[in-house]
GROMACS .gro file of N, CA and C in nm:
model
  210
    1UNK      N    1   7.723   5.986  10.511
    1UNK     CA    2   7.730   5.958  10.642
    1UNK      C    3   7.697   6.043  10.733
    2UNK      N    4   7.677   6.173  10.692
    2UNK     CA    5   7.588   6.251  10.757
    2UNK      C    6   7.470   6.216  10.800
    3UNK      N    7   7.396   6.200  10.683
    3UNK     CA    8   7.264   6.136  10.682
    3UNK      C    9   7.253   6.046  10.787
    4UNK      N   10   7.361   5.951  10.806
    4UNK     CA   11   7.313   5.881  10.919
    4UNK      C   12   7.320   5.897  11.028
    5UNK      N   13   7.418   5.993  11.066
    5UNK     CA   14   7.461   6.078  11.198
    5UNK      C   15   7.288   6.156  11.239
    6UNK      N   16   7.240   6.198  11.125
    6UNK     CA   17   7.116   6.282  11.155
    6UNK      C   18   7.037   6.174  11.212
    7UNK      N   19   7.022   6.040  11.091
    7UNK     CA   20   6.890   5.982  11.170
    7UNK      C   21   6.911   5.915  11.338
    8UNK      N   22   7.036   5.943  11.331
    8UNK     CA   23   7.038   5.843  11.480
    8UNK      C   24   7.002   5.943  11.577
    9UNK      N   25   7.041   6.071  11.573
    9UNK     CA   26   7.042   6.220  11.638
    9UNK      C   27   6.837   6.224  11.651
   10UNK      N   28   6.753   6.251  11.512
   10UNK     CA   29   6.611   6.196  11.527
   10UNK      C   30   6.577   6.101  11.572
   11UNK      N   31   6.636   5.965  11.590
   11UNK     CA   32   6.586   5.871  11.668
   11UNK      C   33   6.606   5.907  11.791
   12UNK      N   34   6.703   5.954  11.869
   12UNK     CA   35   6.683   5.957  12.004
   12UNK      C   36   6.607   6.074  12.059
   13UNK      N   37   6.555   6.199  11.960
   13UNK     CA   38   6.481   6.266  11.958
   13UNK      C   39   6.327   6.203  12.001
   14UNK      N   40   6.319   6.124  11.948
   14UNK     CA   41   6.172   6.071  11.923
   14UNK      C   42   6.179   5.954  12.068
   15UNK      N   43   6.266   5.900  12.099
   15UNK     CA   44   6.286   5.809  12.167
   15UNK      C   45   6.273   5.899  12.318
   16UNK      N   46   6.282   6.005  12.339
   16UNK     CA   47   6.306   6.120  12.449
   16UNK      C   48   6.162   6.138  12.441
   17UNK      N   49   6.133   6.194  12.352
   17UNK     CA   50   5.946   6.227  12.354
   17UNK      C   51   5.853   6.171  12.368
   18UNK      N   52   5.893   6.019  12.335
   18UNK     CA   53   5.785   5.917  12.382
   18UNK      C   54   5.788   5.877  12.518
   19UNK      N   55   5.927   5.929  12.570
   19UNK     CA   56   5.917   5.865  12.682
   19UNK      C   57   5.811   5.945  12.808
   20UNK      N   58   5.791   6.039  12.746
   20UNK     CA   59   5.668   6.126  12.817
   20UNK      C   60   5.712   6.242  12.937
   21UNK      N   61   5.673   6.297  12.996
   21UNK     CA   62   5.730   6.421  13.077
   21UNK      C   63   5.804   6.388  13.177
   22UNK      N   64   5.953   6.469  13.199
   22UNK     CA   65   5.999   6.432  13.264
   22UNK      C   66   5.972   6.471  13.458
   23UNK      N   67   6.036   6.461  13.533
   23UNK     CA   68   5.982   6.541  13.708
   23UNK      C   69   6.037   6.657  13.654
   24UNK      N   70   6.101   6.725  13.612
   24UNK     CA   71   6.135   6.894  13.585
   24UNK      C   72   6.003   6.906  13.524
   25UNK      N   73   5.998   6.855  13.463
   25UNK     CA   74   5.845   6.938  13.381
   25UNK      C   75   5.723   6.905  13.470
   26UNK      N   76   5.710   6.821  13.539
   26UNK     CA   77   5.593   6.798  13.613
   26UNK      C   78   5.639   6.894  13.753
   27UNK      N   79   5.724   6.950  13.791
   27UNK     CA   80   5.740   7.016  13.876
   27UNK      C   81   5.699   7.150  13.859
   28UNK      N   82   5.760   7.188  13.721
   28UNK     CA   83   5.727   7.343  13.655
   28UNK      C   84   5.557   7.350  13.637
   29UNK      N   85   5.522   7.251  13.625
   29UNK     CA   86   5.347   7.240  13.595
   29UNK      C   87   5.306   7.314  13.750
   30UNK      N   88   5.382   7.192  13.830
   30UNK     CA   89   5.300   7.223  13.939
   30UNK      C   90   5.307   7.352  14.039
   31UNK      N   91   5.437   7.426  14.009
   31UNK     CA   92   5.447   7.539  14.090
   31UNK      C   93   5.415   7.677  13.962
   32UNK      N   94   5.338   7.608  13.868
   32UNK     CA   95   5.307   7.753  13.796
   32UNK      C   96   5.192   7.858  13.874
   33UNK      N   97   5.250   7.968  13.862
   33UNK     CA   98   5.145   8.078  13.950
   33UNK      C   99   5.013   8.072  13.931
   34UNK      N  100   4.939   8.060  13.974
   34UNK     CA  101   4.786   8.054  13.950
   34UNK      C  102   4.729   8.208  13.931
   35UNK      N  103   4.661   8.241  13.820
   35UNK     CA  104   4.635   8.365  13.819
   35UNK      C  105   4.498   8.339  13.889
   36UNK      N  106   4.471   8.474  13.902
   36UNK     CA  107   4.397   8.534  14.042
   36UNK      C  108   4.230   8.497  14.010
   37UNK      N  109   4.209   8.490  13.822
   37UNK     CA  110   4.092   8.459  13.793
   37UNK      C  111   4.051   8.291  13.820
   38UNK      N  112   4.116   8.245  13.847
   38UNK     CA  113   4.148   8.081  13.827
   38UNK      C  114   4.130   7.999  13.913
   39UNK      N  115   4.033   7.914  13.962
   39UNK     CA  116   3.956   7.878  14.097
   39UNK      C  117   4.033   7.688  14.105
   40UNK      N  118   4.135   7.672  14.120
   40UNK     CA  119   4.161   7.519  14.106
   40UNK      C  120   4.130   7.453  14.199
   41UNK      N  121   4.088   7.510  14.299
   41UNK     CA  122   4.048   7.394  14.428
   41UNK      C  123   3.866   7.487  14.516
   42UNK      N  124   3.857   7.583  14.444
   42UNK     CA  125   3.733   7.640  14.485
   42UNK      C  126   3.784   7.785  14.568
   43UNK      N  127   3.900   7.759  14.594
   43UNK     CA  128   3.949   7.884  14.624
   43UNK      C  129   3.980   8.025  14.528
   44UNK      N  130   3.973   8.127  14.544
   44UNK     CA  131   4.010   8.254  14.444
   44UNK      C  132   4.158   8.216  14.435
   45UNK      N  133   4.230   8.259  14.325
   45UNK     CA  134   4.400   8.258  14.319
   45UNK      C  135   4.427   8.383  14.403
   46UNK      N  136   4.543   8.390  14.477
   46UNK     CA  137   4.575   8.457  14.558
   46UNK      C  138   4.755   8.504  14.484
   47UNK      N  139   4.795   8.642  14.511
   47UNK     CA  140   4.914   8.714  14.474
   47UNK      C  141   5.048   8.577  14.509
   48UNK      N  142   5.134   8.530  14.435
   48UNK     CA  143   5.212   8.427  14.482
   48UNK      C  144   5.216   8.279  14.522
   49UNK      N  145   5.053   8.252  14.489
   49UNK     CA  146   5.031   8.106  14.507
   49UNK      C  147   5.073   8.020  14.364
   50UNK      N  148   5.131   7.930  14.409
   50UNK     CA  149   5.174   7.839  14.278
   50UNK      C  150   5.070   7.683  14.289
   51UNK      N  151   5.069   7.638  14.165
   51UNK     CA  152   5.031   7.491  14.182
   51UNK      C  153   4.856   7.499  14.229
   52UNK      N  154   4.815   7.328  14.260
   52UNK     CA  155   4.710   7.319  14.299
   52UNK      C  156   4.723   7.203  14.376
   53UNK      N  157   4.604   7.163  14.481
   53UNK     CA  158   4.612   7.057  14.567
   53UNK      C  159   4.523   6.957  14.527
   54UNK      N  160   4.518   6.988  14.357
   54UNK     CA  161   4.392   6.878  14.279
   54UNK      C  162   4.463   6.764  14.264
   55UNK      N  163   4.562   6.768  14.201
   55UNK     CA  164   4.659   6.659  14.141
   55UNK      C  165   4.792   6.655  14.223
   56UNK      N  166   4.811   6.521  14.248
   56UNK     CA  167   4.916   6.458  14.280
   56UNK      C  168   5.038   6.463  14.210
   57UNK      N  169   5.191   6.490  14.223
   57UNK     CA  170   5.255   6.488  14.116
   57UNK      C  171   5.225   6.351  14.036
   58UNK      N  172   5.234   6.189  14.045
   58UNK     CA  173   5.168   6.125  13.969
   58UNK      C  174   5.057   6.135  13.865
   59UNK      N  175   4.961   6.225  13.944
   59UNK     CA  176   4.843   6.250  13.855
   59UNK      C  177   4.874   6.360  13.729
   60UNK      N  178   4.969   6.468  13.793
   60UNK     CA  179   5.047   6.569  13.705
   60UNK      C  180   5.107   6.471  13.564
   61UNK      N  181   5.175   6.392  13.633
   61UNK     CA  182   5.253   6.315  13.526
   61UNK      C  183   5.128   6.247  13.436
   62UNK      N  184   5.086   6.222  13.469
   62UNK     CA  185   4.978   6.126  13.375
   62UNK      C  186   4.878   6.251  13.282
   63UNK      N  187   4.860   6.347  13.342
   63UNK     CA  188   4.772   6.447  13.252
   63UNK      C  189   4.851   6.511  13.155
   64UNK      N  190   5.008   6.547  13.208
   64UNK     CA  191   5.081   6.589  13.136
   64UNK      C  192   5.147   6.485  13.001
   65UNK      N  193   5.150   6.350  12.997
   65UNK     CA  194   5.137   6.215  12.917
   65UNK      C  195   5.020   6.239  12.811
   66UNK      N  196   4.927   6.285  12.838
   66UNK     CA  197   4.792   6.291  12.787
   66UNK      C  198   4.788   6.403  12.656
   67UNK      N  199   4.854   6.529  12.771
   67UNK     CA  200   4.866   6.649  12.699
   67UNK      C  201   4.936   6.650  12.551
   68UNK      N  202   5.067   6.565  12.563
   68UNK     CA  203   5.181   6.559  12.511
   68UNK      C  204   5.161   6.465  12.391
   69UNK      N  205   5.066   6.346  12.422
   69UNK     CA  206   5.045   6.223  12.354
   69UNK      C  207   5.139   6.129  12.356
   70UNK      N  208   5.216   6.104  12.444
   70UNK     CA  209   5.320   6.035  12.496
   70UNK      C  210   5.260   5.947  12.566
   0.00000   0.00000   0.00000
């Protein structure tokens, strides 16, 4: 019986993983503090700067789906 319960939980975890990135994950990616040596849009990183204007939220979600293999 425990084995059946475990398979149900593993199936849920797989379904969740295959669903792709969540809005929270996309938001966290877009709010990442940009290091000073990274030039995401041709402008040097500045203290306190986050994210990039290169990707919209839907584009960031598509990129994360690709990275996660979802």
